[in-house]
């Protein structure tokens, strides 16, 4: 396993590196302190399974750093590791294609579980976002005079499959790539179909999950414990 840690604080980067080695002692963990270093380290011919990105880099801070990394390295899974933990910042990161968001206040176990999940093809959505979305849903239902409890967050592979949601195999393929943060253009290239066809499949996916945006789809898939294996 090869992991790229992008953080301008040497002590934090080293702490993350040591934590990752407890997950896999054979892992190759490369630490860089800015976006330029990340782009250089991940240049063509050097593949990483995952990048952990701090949003407070000296040469490109905030969501711009994530947007640029995703634009330059669209096939590199990125998890944001940030001092911020407010739902708005987390949702922005997920909107930009992050495969997860880990607040720096999280425990080592949370970090390792999130990394393990993303490397295996999953997505880590912090509980802060799930709680905020559940509260928003509850308020919305209250305004209609209906009280509903939010569905529980699935803790394992016990949720439905795409087929059980009424999705075709091709739509399931599109859903998997949407959840990995790939834009329509790259999905079309990867599946060898047109962008218009991708848009049709994305619409069907959003409808099946009863959401309006890709980020809402990601959150819904996490809450459902959606199983994409096979």
Coordinates of C-alpha atoms in Angstrom, one line a residue:
X1 CA 0.0 0.0 0.0
X2 CA 1.3 3.4 -1.0
X3 CA -0.1 6.5 0.8
X4 CA 0.7 10.2 0.2
X5 CA 0.4 12.5 3.2
X6 CA 0.1 16.2 2.3
X7 CA 0.5 18.3 5.4
X8 CA 2.8 21.3 6.1
X9 CA 3.1 20.5 9.8
X10 CA 6.0 18.0 10.2
X11 CA 4.9 16.7 13.6
X12 CA 1.3 16.1 12.3
X13 CA 2.6 14.4 9.1
X14 CA 4.9 12.2 11.1
X15 CA 2.1 11.3 13.6
X16 CA -0.1 10.3 10.7
X17 CA 2.7 8.3 9.1
X18 CA 3.4 6.3 12.2
X19 CA -0.3 5.7 12.7
X20 CA -0.6 4.3 9.1
X21 CA 2.3 2.0 9.7
X22 CA 0.3 0.3 12.5
X23 CA -2.3 -0.5 9.9
X24 CA 0.3 -1.9 7.4
X25 CA 3.9 -2.1 8.4
X26 CA 4.9 -2.7 4.8
X27 CA 3.1 0.5 3.6
X28 CA 5.1 3.1 1.8
X29 CA 4.1 6.4 3.3
X30 CA 5.4 9.5 1.5
X31 CA 5.1 12.9 3.3
X32 CA 5.1 16.3 1.5
X33 CA 4.5 19.8 2.8
X34 CA 2.7 21.5 0.0
X35 CA 0.6 21.0 -3.1
X36 CA 3.5 21.4 -5.5
X37 CA 5.3 18.6 -3.7
X38 CA 2.1 16.4 -3.8
X39 CA 1.8 16.9 -7.6
X40 CA 5.5 16.2 -8.1
X41 CA 5.4 13.0 -5.9
X42 CA 2.3 11.7 -7.7
X43 CA 3.5 12.4 -11.2
X44 CA 3.0 9.9 -13.9
X45 CA 4.7 6.6 -13.2
X46 CA 4.3 7.0 -9.4
X47 CA 1.0 5.5 -8.2
X48 CA -0.5 5.9 -4.8
X49 CA -3.5 4.1 -3.3
X50 CA -4.6 7.1 -1.3
X51 CA -3.7 10.7 -0.5
X52 CA -4.4 12.3 2.9
X53 CA -4.7 16.1 2.3
X54 CA -4.6 18.9 4.8
X55 CA -6.6 22.0 3.6
X56 CA -4.2 24.5 5.2
X57 CA -1.2 24.2 2.8
X58 CA 1.1 27.2 2.3
X59 CA 0.9 27.3 -1.5
X60 CA -2.8 26.5 -1.9
X61 CA -5.2 26.6 1.0
X62 CA -8.8 25.6 1.6
X63 CA -11.1 23.9 -0.9
X64 CA -8.8 25.2 -3.8
X65 CA -6.1 22.7 -2.8
X66 CA -8.6 19.8 -3.0
X67 CA -10.0 21.1 -6.3
X68 CA -6.6 21.4 -7.9
X69 CA -5.4 18.0 -6.7
X70 CA -8.6 16.4 -8.0
X71 CA -8.2 18.1 -11.3
X72 CA -4.6 17.2 -11.8
X73 CA -4.9 13.6 -10.3
X74 CA -8.5 12.6 -10.9
X75 CA -7.9 8.9 -10.3
X76 CA -6.1 9.4 -7.0
X77 CA -8.5 8.8 -4.0
X78 CA -8.2 11.8 -1.7
X79 CA -9.3 11.9 2.0
X80 CA -9.2 15.3 3.7
X81 CA -7.6 15.5 7.1
X82 CA -8.4 18.9 8.5
X83 CA -8.6 21.0 11.7
X84 CA -12.1 22.0 10.6
X85 CA -15.0 19.7 11.4
X86 CA -18.1 21.8 10.7
X87 CA -20.7 20.1 8.4
X88 CA -20.4 22.9 5.8
X89 CA -16.7 22.4 5.2
X90 CA -17.1 18.6 5.1
X91 CA -19.9 18.8 2.5
X92 CA -17.8 21.2 0.4
X93 CA -15.0 18.7 0.4
X94 CA -17.3 15.8 -0.5
X95 CA -18.8 18.0 -3.3
X96 CA -15.3 18.4 -4.7
X97 CA -14.8 14.7 -4.9
X98 CA -13.1 13.8 -1.6
X99 CA -13.5 10.1 -0.6
X100 CA -13.7 11.0 3.0
X101 CA -13.1 13.7 5.6
X102 CA -11.3 13.1 8.9
X103 CA -11.2 15.9 11.5
X104 CA -7.8 16.2 13.1
X105 CA -9.5 15.9 16.5
X106 CA -10.4 12.3 15.6
X107 CA -8.8 9.3 17.3
X108 CA -6.2 7.1 15.7
X109 CA -8.8 4.4 15.4
X110 CA -11.1 6.6 13.4
X111 CA -8.2 7.6 11.1
X112 CA -7.2 3.9 10.5
X113 CA -10.8 2.7 10.0
X114 CA -11.5 5.5 7.5
X115 CA -8.3 4.7 5.6
X116 CA -9.1 1.0 5.6
X117 CA -12.6 1.8 4.3
X118 CA -11.4 4.1 1.5
X119 CA -8.6 1.8 0.3
X120 CA -11.0 -1.0 0.1
X121 CA -13.2 1.1 -2.2
X122 CA -15.6 2.7 0.3
X123 CA -16.3 6.2 1.4
X124 CA -15.9 7.7 4.9
X125 CA -18.5 10.3 5.8
X126 CA -18.1 11.8 9.3
X127 CA -20.9 11.4 11.8
X128 CA -21.2 15.2 12.0
X129 CA -22.6 15.3 8.5
X130 CA -24.9 12.4 9.1
X131 CA -26.3 14.0 12.2
X132 CA -26.7 17.4 10.5
X133 CA -28.5 15.8 7.6
X134 CA -30.7 13.8 10.0
X135 CA -31.6 17.0 11.9
X136 CA -32.4 18.8 8.7
X137 CA -34.6 16.0 7.6
X138 CA -36.4 16.0 10.9
X139 CA -37.0 19.8 10.8
X140 CA -38.3 19.4 7.2
X141 CA -40.7 16.7 8.3
X142 CA -41.8 18.7 11.3
X143 CA -42.7 21.6 9.1
X144 CA -45.0 19.4 7.2
X145 CA -46.7 18.2 10.4
X146 CA -45.0 14.8 10.2
X147 CA -42.5 13.5 12.7
X148 CA -40.0 10.9 11.5
X149 CA -37.0 9.3 13.0
X150 CA -33.9 9.4 10.8
X151 CA -32.8 5.9 9.6
X152 CA -29.9 4.5 11.5
X153 CA -26.4 4.5 10.0
X154 CA -25.5 1.1 8.7
X155 CA -22.5 -0.3 10.5
X156 CA -21.6 -3.1 8.1
X157 CA -22.4 -4.7 4.8
X158 CA -26.1 -5.2 5.7
X159 CA -27.6 -2.7 3.4
X160 CA -29.2 -3.1 0.0
X161 CA -27.4 -3.8 -3.3
X162 CA -27.9 -1.5 -6.3
X163 CA -30.1 -4.2 -7.9
X164 CA -32.4 -4.1 -4.8
X165 CA -32.7 -0.3 -5.4
X166 CA -33.8 -1.0 -9.0
X167 CA -30.6 -0.1 -10.7
X168 CA -29.2 -1.9 -13.7
X169 CA -25.6 -3.3 -13.8
X170 CA -24.5 -0.3 -15.8
X171 CA -26.1 2.1 -13.4
X172 CA -24.4 0.4 -10.6
X173 CA -21.1 0.9 -12.4
X174 CA -21.9 4.6 -12.7
X175 CA -22.9 4.8 -9.1
X176 CA -19.6 3.3 -8.0
X177 CA -17.6 5.8 -9.9
X178 CA -19.8 8.7 -8.8
X179 CA -19.1 7.7 -5.2
X180 CA -15.4 7.8 -6.0
X181 CA -15.8 11.4 -7.0
X182 CA -15.2 11.0 -10.8
X183 CA -16.8 13.6 -13.1
X184 CA -19.0 12.6 -15.9
X185 CA -16.2 13.0 -18.5
X186 CA -14.0 10.5 -16.7
X187 CA -16.9 8.1 -16.0
X188 CA -17.7 8.1 -19.8
X189 CA -14.0 7.4 -20.6
X190 CA -13.7 4.6 -18.1
X191 CA -16.9 2.9 -19.1
X192 CA -16.5 3.7 -22.8
X193 CA -19.9 5.3 -23.1
X194 CA -21.0 8.9 -24.0
X195 CA -21.3 11.7 -21.5
X196 CA -25.0 12.0 -22.4
X197 CA -25.5 8.4 -21.5
X198 CA -23.6 9.0 -18.2
X199 CA -25.9 11.9 -17.4
X200 CA -29.0 9.6 -18.0
X201 CA -27.5 7.0 -15.6
X202 CA -26.6 9.5 -13.0
X203 CA -30.2 10.9 -13.0
X204 CA -31.5 7.3 -12.5
X205 CA -29.0 6.8 -9.7
X206 CA -30.1 10.0 -7.9
X207 CA -33.7 9.1 -8.4
X208 CA -33.2 5.6 -6.9
X209 CA -31.5 7.1 -3.8
X210 CA -34.2 9.9 -3.6
X211 CA -31.6 12.7 -3.7
X212 CA -30.8 15.7 -5.9
X213 CA -27.0 15.9 -5.8
X214 CA -23.9 13.7 -5.9
X215 CA -22.9 14.6 -2.3
X216 CA -26.4 13.7 -1.1
X217 CA -26.0 10.4 -3.0
X218 CA -22.8 9.8 -1.2
X219 CA -24.4 10.5 2.2
X220 CA -27.4 8.4 1.4
X221 CA -25.3 5.5 0.3
X222 CA -23.4 5.7 3.5
X223 CA -26.5 5.8 5.6
X224 CA -28.0 2.8 3.8
X225 CA -24.9 0.8 4.0
X226 CA -25.1 0.3 0.3
X227 CA -23.3 -2.8 -0.9
X228 CA -21.4 -2.3 -4.2
X229 CA -19.5 -5.6 -4.1
X230 CA -20.3 -7.7 -7.2

